[in-house]
Coordinates of C-alpha atoms in Angstrom, one line a residue:
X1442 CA -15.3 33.3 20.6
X1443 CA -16.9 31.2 18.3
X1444 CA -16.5 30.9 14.4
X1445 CA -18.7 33.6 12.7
X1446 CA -20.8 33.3 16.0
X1447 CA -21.6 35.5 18.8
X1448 CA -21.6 33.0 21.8
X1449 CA -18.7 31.0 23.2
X1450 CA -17.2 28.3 22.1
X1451 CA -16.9 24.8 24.2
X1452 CA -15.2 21.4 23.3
X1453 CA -16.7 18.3 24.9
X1454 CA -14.5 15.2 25.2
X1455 CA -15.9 12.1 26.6
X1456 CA -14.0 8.9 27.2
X1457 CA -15.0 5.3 28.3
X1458 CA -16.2 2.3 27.6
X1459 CA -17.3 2.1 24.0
X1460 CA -21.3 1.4 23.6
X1461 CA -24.4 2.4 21.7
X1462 CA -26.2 5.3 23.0
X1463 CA -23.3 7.4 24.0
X1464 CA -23.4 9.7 21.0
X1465 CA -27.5 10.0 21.8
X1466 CA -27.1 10.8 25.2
X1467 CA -24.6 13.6 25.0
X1468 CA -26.3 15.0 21.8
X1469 CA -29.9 14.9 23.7
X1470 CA -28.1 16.9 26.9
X1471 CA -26.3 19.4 24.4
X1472 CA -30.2 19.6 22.9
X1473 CA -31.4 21.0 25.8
X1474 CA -29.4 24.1 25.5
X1475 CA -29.0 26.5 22.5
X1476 CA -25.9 25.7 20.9
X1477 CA -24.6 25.0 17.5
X1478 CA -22.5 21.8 16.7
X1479 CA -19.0 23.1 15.2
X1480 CA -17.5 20.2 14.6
X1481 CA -17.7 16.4 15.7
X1482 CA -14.6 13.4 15.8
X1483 CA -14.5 10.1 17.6
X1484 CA -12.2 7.3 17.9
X1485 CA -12.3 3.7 19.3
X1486 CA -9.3 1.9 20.3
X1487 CA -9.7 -1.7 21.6
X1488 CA -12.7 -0.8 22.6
X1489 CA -12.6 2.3 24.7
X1490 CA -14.3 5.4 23.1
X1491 CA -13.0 9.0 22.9
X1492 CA -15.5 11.2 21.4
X1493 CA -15.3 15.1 20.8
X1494 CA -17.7 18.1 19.7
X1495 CA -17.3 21.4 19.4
X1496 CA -20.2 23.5 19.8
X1497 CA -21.2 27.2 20.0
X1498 CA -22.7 28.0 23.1
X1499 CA -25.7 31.0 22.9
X1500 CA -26.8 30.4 26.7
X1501 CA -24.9 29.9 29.8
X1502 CA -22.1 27.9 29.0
X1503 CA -22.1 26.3 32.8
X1504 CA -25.5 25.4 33.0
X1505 CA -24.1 23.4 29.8
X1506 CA -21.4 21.8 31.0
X1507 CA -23.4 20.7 34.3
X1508 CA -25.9 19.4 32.8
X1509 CA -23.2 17.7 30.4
X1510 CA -21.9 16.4 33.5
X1511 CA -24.8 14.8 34.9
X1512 CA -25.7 12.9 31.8
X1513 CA -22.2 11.2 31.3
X1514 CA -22.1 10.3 34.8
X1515 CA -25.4 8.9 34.9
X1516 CA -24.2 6.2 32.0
X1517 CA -20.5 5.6 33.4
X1518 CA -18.5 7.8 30.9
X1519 CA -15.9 10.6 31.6
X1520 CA -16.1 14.3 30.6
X1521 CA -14.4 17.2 30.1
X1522 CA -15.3 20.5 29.0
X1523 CA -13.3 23.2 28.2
X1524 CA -15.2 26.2 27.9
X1525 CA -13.8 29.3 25.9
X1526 CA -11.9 26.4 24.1
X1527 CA -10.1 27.9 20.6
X1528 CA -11.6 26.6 17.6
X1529 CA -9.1 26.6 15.4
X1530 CA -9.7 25.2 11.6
X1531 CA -9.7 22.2 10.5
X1532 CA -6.5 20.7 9.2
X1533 CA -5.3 19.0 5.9
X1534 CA -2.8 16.8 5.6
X1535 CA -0.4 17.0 2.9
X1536 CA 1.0 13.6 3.2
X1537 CA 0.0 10.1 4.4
X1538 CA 2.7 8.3 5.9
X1539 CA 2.3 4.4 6.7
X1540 CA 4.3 2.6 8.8
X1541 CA 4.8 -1.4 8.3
X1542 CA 6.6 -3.5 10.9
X1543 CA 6.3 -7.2 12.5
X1544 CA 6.7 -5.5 15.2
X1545 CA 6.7 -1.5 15.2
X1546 CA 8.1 -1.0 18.5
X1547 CA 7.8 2.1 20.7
X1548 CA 11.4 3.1 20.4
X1549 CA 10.8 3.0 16.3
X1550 CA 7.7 5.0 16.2
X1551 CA 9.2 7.9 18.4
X1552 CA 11.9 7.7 15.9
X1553 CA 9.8 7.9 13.2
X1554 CA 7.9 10.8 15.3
X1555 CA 10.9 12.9 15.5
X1556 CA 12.2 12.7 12.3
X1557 CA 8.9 14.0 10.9
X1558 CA 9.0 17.0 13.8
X1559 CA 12.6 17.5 13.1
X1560 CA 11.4 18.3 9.3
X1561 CA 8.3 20.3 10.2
X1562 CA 5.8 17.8 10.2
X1563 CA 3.1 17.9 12.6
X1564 CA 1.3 14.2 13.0
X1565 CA -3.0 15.3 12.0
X1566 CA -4.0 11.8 12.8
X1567 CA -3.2 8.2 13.2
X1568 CA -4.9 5.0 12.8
X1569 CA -3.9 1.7 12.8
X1570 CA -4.7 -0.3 9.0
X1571 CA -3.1 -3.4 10.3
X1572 CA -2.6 -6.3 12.6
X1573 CA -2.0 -9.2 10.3
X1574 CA 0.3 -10.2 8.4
X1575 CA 2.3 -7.2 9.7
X1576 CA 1.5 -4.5 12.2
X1577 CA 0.2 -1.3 10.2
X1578 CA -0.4 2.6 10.8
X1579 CA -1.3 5.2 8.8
X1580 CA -0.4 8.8 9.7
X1581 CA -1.5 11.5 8.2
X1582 CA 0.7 14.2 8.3
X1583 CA 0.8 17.9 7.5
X1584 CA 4.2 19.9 6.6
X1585 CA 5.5 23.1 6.8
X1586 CA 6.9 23.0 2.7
X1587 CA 5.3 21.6 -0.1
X1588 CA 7.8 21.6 -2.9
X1589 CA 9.9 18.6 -4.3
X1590 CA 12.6 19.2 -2.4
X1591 CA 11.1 18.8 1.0
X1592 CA 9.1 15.7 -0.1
X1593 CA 12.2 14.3 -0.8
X1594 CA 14.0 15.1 2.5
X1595 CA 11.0 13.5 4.2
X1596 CA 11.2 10.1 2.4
X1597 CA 15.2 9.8 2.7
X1598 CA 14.7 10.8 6.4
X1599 CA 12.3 8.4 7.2
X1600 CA 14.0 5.4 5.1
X1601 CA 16.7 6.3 7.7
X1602 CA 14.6 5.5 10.3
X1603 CA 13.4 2.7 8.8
X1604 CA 16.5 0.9 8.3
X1605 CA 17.8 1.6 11.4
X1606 CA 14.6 0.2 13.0
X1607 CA 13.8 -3.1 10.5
X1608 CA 10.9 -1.1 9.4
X1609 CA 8.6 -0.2 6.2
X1610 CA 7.7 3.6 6.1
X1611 CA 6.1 5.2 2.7
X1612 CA 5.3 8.3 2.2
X1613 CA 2.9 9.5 -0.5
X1614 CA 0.8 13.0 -1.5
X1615 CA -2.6 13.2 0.9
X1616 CA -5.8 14.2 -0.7
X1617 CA -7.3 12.9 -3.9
X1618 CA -4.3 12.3 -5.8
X1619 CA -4.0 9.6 -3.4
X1620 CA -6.9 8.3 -3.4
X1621 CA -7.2 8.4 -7.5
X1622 CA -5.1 5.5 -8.3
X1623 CA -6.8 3.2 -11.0
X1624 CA -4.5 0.9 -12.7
X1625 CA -1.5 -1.2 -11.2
X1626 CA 1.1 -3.3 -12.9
X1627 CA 3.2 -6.1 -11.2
X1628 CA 6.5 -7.5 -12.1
X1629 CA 6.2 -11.7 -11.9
X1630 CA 9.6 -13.3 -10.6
X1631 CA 9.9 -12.8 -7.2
X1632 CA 7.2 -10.2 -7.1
X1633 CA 3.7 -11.7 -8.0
X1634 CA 5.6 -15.2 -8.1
X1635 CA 8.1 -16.8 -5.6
X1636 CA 11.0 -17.8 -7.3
X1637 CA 12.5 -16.7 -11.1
X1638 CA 10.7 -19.0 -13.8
X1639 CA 14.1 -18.5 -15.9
X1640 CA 15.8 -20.5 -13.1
X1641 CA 13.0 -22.7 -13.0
X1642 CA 12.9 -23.6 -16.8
X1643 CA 17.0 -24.0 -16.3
X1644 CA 16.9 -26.4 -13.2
X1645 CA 14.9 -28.7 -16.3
X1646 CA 18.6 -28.5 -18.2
X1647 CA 20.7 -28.9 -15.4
X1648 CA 22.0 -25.5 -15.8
X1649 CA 20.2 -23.7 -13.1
X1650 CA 23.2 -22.5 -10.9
X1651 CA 25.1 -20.8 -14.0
X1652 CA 21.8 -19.1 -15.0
X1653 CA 20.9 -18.0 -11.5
X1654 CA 24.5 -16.1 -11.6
X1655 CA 23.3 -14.3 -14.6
X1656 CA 20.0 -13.2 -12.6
X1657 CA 21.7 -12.0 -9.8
X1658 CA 23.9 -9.5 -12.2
X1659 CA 20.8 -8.3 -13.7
X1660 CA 18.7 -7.4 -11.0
X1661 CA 21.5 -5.7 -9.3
X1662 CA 22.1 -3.6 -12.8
X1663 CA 25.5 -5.2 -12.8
X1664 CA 24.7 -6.2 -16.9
X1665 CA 22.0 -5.4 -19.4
X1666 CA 18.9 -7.0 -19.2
X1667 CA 18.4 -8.0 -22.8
X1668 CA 22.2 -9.5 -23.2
X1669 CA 21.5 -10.9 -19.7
X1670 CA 18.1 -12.7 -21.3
X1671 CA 19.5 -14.2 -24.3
X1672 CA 22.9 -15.4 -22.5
X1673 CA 19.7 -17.1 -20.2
X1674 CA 17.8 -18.7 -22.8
X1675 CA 20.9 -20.3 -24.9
X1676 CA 21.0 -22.1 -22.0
X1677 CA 17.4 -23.5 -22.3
X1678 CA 18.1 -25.3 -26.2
X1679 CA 16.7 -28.3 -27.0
X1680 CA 14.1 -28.6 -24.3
X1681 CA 11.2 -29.9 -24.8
X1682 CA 8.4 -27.6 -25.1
X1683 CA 6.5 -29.4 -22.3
X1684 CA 8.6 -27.9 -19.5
X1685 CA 6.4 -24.8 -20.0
X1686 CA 3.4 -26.3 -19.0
X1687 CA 5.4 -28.4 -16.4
X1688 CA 6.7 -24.9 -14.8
X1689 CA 3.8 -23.0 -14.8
X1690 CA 1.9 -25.6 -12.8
X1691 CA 4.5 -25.7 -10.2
X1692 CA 4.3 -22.0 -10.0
X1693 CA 3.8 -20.7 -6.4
X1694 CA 2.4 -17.4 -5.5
X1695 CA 3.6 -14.6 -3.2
X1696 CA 1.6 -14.9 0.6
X1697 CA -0.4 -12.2 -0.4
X1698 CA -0.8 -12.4 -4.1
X1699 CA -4.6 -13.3 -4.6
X1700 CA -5.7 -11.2 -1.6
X1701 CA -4.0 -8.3 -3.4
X1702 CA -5.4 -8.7 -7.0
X1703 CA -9.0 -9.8 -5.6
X1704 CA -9.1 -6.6 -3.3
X1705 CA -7.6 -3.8 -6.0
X1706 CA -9.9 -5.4 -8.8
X1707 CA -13.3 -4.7 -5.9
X1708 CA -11.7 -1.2 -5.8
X1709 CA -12.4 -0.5 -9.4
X1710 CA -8.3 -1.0 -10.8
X1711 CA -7.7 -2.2 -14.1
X1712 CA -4.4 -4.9 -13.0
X1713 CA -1.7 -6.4 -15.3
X1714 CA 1.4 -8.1 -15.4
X1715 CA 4.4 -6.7 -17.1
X1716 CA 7.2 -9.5 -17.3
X1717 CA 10.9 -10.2 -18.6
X1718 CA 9.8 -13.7 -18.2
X1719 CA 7.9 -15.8 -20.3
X1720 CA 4.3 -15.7 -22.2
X1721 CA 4.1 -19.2 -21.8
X1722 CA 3.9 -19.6 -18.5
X1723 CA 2.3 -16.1 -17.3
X1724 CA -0.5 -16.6 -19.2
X1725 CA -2.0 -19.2 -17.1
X1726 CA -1.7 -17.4 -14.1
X1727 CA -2.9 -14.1 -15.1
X1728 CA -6.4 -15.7 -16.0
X1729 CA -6.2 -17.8 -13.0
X1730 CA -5.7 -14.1 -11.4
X1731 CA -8.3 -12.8 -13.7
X1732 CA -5.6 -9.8 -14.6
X1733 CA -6.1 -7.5 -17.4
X1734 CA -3.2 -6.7 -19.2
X1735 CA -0.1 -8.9 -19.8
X1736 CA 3.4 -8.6 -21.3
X1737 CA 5.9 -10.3 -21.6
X1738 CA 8.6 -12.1 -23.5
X1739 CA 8.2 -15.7 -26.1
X1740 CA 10.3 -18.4 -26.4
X1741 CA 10.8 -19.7 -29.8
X1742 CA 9.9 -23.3 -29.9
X1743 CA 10.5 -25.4 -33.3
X1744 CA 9.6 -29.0 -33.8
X1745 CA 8.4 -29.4 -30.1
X1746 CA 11.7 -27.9 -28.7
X1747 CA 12.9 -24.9 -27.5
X1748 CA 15.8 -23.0 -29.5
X1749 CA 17.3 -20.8 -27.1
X1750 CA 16.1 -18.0 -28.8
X1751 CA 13.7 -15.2 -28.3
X1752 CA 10.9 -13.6 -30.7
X1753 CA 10.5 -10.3 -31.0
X1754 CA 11.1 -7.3 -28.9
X1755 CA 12.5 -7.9 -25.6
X1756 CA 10.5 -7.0 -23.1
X1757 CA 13.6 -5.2 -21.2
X1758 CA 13.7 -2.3 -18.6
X1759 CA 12.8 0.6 -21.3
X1760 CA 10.5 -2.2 -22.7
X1761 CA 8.5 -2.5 -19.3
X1762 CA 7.7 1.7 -19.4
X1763 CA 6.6 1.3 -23.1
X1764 CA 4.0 -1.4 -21.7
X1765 CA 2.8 0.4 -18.2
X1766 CA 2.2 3.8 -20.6
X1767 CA 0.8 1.3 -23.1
X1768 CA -1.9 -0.2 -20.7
X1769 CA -2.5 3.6 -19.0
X1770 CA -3.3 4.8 -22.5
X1771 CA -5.7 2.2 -23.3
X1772 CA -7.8 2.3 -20.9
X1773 CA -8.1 5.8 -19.9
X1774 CA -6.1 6.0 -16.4
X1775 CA -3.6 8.9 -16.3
X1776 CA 0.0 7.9 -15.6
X1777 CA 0.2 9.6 -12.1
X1778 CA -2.8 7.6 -11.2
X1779 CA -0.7 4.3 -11.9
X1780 CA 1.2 2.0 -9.7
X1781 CA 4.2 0.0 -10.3
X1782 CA 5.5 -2.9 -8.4
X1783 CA 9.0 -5.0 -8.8
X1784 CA 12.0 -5.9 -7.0
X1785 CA 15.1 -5.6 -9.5
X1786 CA 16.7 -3.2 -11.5
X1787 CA 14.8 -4.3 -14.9
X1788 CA 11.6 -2.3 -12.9
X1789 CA 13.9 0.9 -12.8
X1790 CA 11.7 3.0 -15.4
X1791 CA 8.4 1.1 -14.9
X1792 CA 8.2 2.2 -11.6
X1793 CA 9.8 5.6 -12.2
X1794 CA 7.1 6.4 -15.0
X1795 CA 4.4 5.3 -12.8
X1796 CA 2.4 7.9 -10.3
X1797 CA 3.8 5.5 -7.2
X1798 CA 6.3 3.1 -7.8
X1799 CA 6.6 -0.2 -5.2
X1800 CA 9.9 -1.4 -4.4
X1801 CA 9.2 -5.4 -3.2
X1802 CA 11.8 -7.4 -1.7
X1803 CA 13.9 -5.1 -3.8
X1804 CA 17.9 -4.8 -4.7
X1805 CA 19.4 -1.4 -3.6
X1806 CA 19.3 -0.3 -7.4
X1807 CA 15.3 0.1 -7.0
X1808 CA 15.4 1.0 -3.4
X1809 CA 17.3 4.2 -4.3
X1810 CA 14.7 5.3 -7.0
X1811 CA 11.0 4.3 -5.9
X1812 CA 8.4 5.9 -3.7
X1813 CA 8.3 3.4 -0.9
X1814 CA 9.7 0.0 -0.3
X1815 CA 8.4 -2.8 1.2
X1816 CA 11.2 -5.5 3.0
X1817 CA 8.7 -7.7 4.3
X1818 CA 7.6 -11.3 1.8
X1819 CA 3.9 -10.0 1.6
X1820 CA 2.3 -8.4 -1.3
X1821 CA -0.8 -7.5 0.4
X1822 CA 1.2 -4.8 2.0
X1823 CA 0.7 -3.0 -1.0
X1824 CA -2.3 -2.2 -0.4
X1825 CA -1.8 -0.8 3.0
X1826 CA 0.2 1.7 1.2
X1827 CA -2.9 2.2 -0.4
X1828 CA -4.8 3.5 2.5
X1829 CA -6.9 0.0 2.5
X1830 CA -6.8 -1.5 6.0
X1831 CA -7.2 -4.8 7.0
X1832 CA -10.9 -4.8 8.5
X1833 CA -12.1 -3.4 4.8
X1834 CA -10.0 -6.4 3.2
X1835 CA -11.9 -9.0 5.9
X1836 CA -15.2 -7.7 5.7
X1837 CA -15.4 -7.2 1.8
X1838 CA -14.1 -11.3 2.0
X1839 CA -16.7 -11.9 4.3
X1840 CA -19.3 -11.0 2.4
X1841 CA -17.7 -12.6 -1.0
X1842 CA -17.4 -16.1 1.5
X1843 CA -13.2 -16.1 0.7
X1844 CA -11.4 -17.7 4.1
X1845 CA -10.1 -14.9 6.1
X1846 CA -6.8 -14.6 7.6
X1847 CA -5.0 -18.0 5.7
X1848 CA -1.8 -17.0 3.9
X1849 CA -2.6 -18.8 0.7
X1850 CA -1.4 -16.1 -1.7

């Protein structure tokens, strides 16, 4: 039976050789008959078409499919046609899962597919969003609960899977909420940056090792960030103020980095930088990125040197929350339609407070706490997590006249 019909229900699928006309040849033998289109989904892969539709037959469904028959034949495609077929309702996912790999073998993605059958889930769809600079796929998946508790036994099940199997799986809320994110804020060192620009500025003293030590501690949580900071820029006194500049142009960024902000600022987001590092030297690269929002720390300089002193607030882990709600609330964008990204403890409550919070490159601190974390050294995986795939990056490059495929940040 069909759906609020009175005839009988029959699912076409043909396969083949992807080319144009398929669709208007099936559709002009379906025209012949009287039937009403239900429903209508096709797929290419590599090249080789699989296209379904579901109509309601109110003739003789096997005059239908033989005259179905004969037109696929005559242009080289395969058919089947299940007649009577149950037309079930169409499906919603509750979650998108996307997988991140270089590879994803088999053996990891059946891993990945029992785990999420295991908790209920039943894999809606899959496409692939990726096959540079990592292998991407994007599941959409639809499960059993929907409460807290279950969306959290579905991320620490799949992080399972993805440790065991060198992988990056994230799991997010499907529908609009997903696709409703507006504003995103990046950590710098070691996240939009290569490298710590504390170390940097140190390596100018001769004191990079011992300062280095102190980073490590931080980002593992092993000290406060703010004792951590000053302890850091005693050791920068008496430098002269023209290291700044010197640093900042030696700056490299992330493989990744400019693809990322140049593709979320097409999208519509309002991006920033919220830092524990220095004013100084972010500021040039946020307007070479063209970013909207900045924060971070200043170096007291007197007489052309530096003190080893900071002014001001810190800006610390509570301090990099104050600044994420800070930049939400000015421009308009509601805080579970933000994204954070970082990699050390200091990003704790940044991306915590945020709607999705990125985990880059991360210690096991920020691992534990954020929505999905990324082990692989390229940002433009973010936006993967996103639900942006590569082809939409390309093609919107394309048409701007930006290189395609060369890992220049």
């Amino acid at each position: 039976m069909a759906r609020g019909g009175s005839g009988t229900t029959v699912l076409v699928t043909v396969t083949g050789p992807d080319r144009p006309g398929v669709t208007s040849v099936l559709l002009g033998a379906l025209a012949r008959h009287d039937v009403h289109l239900l429903d209508v989904e096709q797929v290419v892969i590599r090249s080789r078409l699989t296209l379904g539709v579901l109509v309601e037959s109110l003739g003789d469904p096997e005059t239908l499919q033989e005259t179905v028959e004969q037109a696929m034949s005559s242009i080289g495609m395969e058919v089947a046609v299940d007649v009577g077929a149950d037309p079930g309702v169409r499906t919603v996912s509750s979650h998108a899962v996307v997988i991140l790999g270089s590879p994803v073998t088999a053996r990891a993605f059946r891993a990945i597919a029992a785990e999420l059958a295991g908790q209920g889930g039943n894999i809606d769809s899959i496409r692939g969003i990726a096959d540079y600079p990592l292998t991407g796929l994007e599941l959409m998946v639809s499960v059993d609960r929907d409460d807290v508790a279950a969306d959290a036994a579905l991320r620490k099940g799949l992080a399972g899977v993805a440790t065991r199997y060198g992988i990056d799986v994230a799991v997010e809320r499907g529908g609009l909420a997903r696709r409703a994110k507006r504003l995103i804020v990046f950590d710098v060192d070691s996240t939009l940056i290569q490298g710590e620009v504390i170390e940097m500025l140190a390596g100018k003293a001769g004191r990079e090792a011992e300062v280095a030590a102190v980073t490590e501690a931080a980002m593992r949580g092993e000290i406060d960030f703010s004792e951590s900071l000053h302890k850091r820029v005693e050791a920068l006194a008496g430098l002269d103020a023209s290291v700044l500049e010197e640093v900042a142009d030696s700056i490299e960024f992330t493989p990744g980095a400019r693809t990322t902000i140049r593709t979320l600022r097409r999208l519509g987001y309002h991006c920033g930088v919220v830092s524990g590092g220095f004013l100084d030297v972010i500021e040039p690269l946020a307007h070479d990125l063209e970013l909207d929002f900045v924060r971070a720390n200043t170096l007291e300089i007197v007489d052309g040197k530096l003190t080893g002193r900071v002014l001001g607030d810190v800006v610390d882990r509570p301090g990099k929350a104050v600044a994420l709600r800070a930049f939400a609330d000015q421009v308009g964008v509601p805080l579970e339609q933000t994204v954070a990204v970082g990699d050390g403890a200091n990003d704790i409550d940044m991306l915590t407070t945020a709607g999705l919070g990125i985990a880059f490159n991360a210690k096991p601190a920020l691992q534990e706490v954020a929505d999905a974390a990324l082990s692989h050294p390229f940002l433009d995986a973010v936006l993967f997590i996103l639900g942006v795939t590569r082809d939409e990056i390309e093609a919107a490059d394309a048409l701007d006249g930006v290189a395609r495929r060369v890992p220049l940040g």
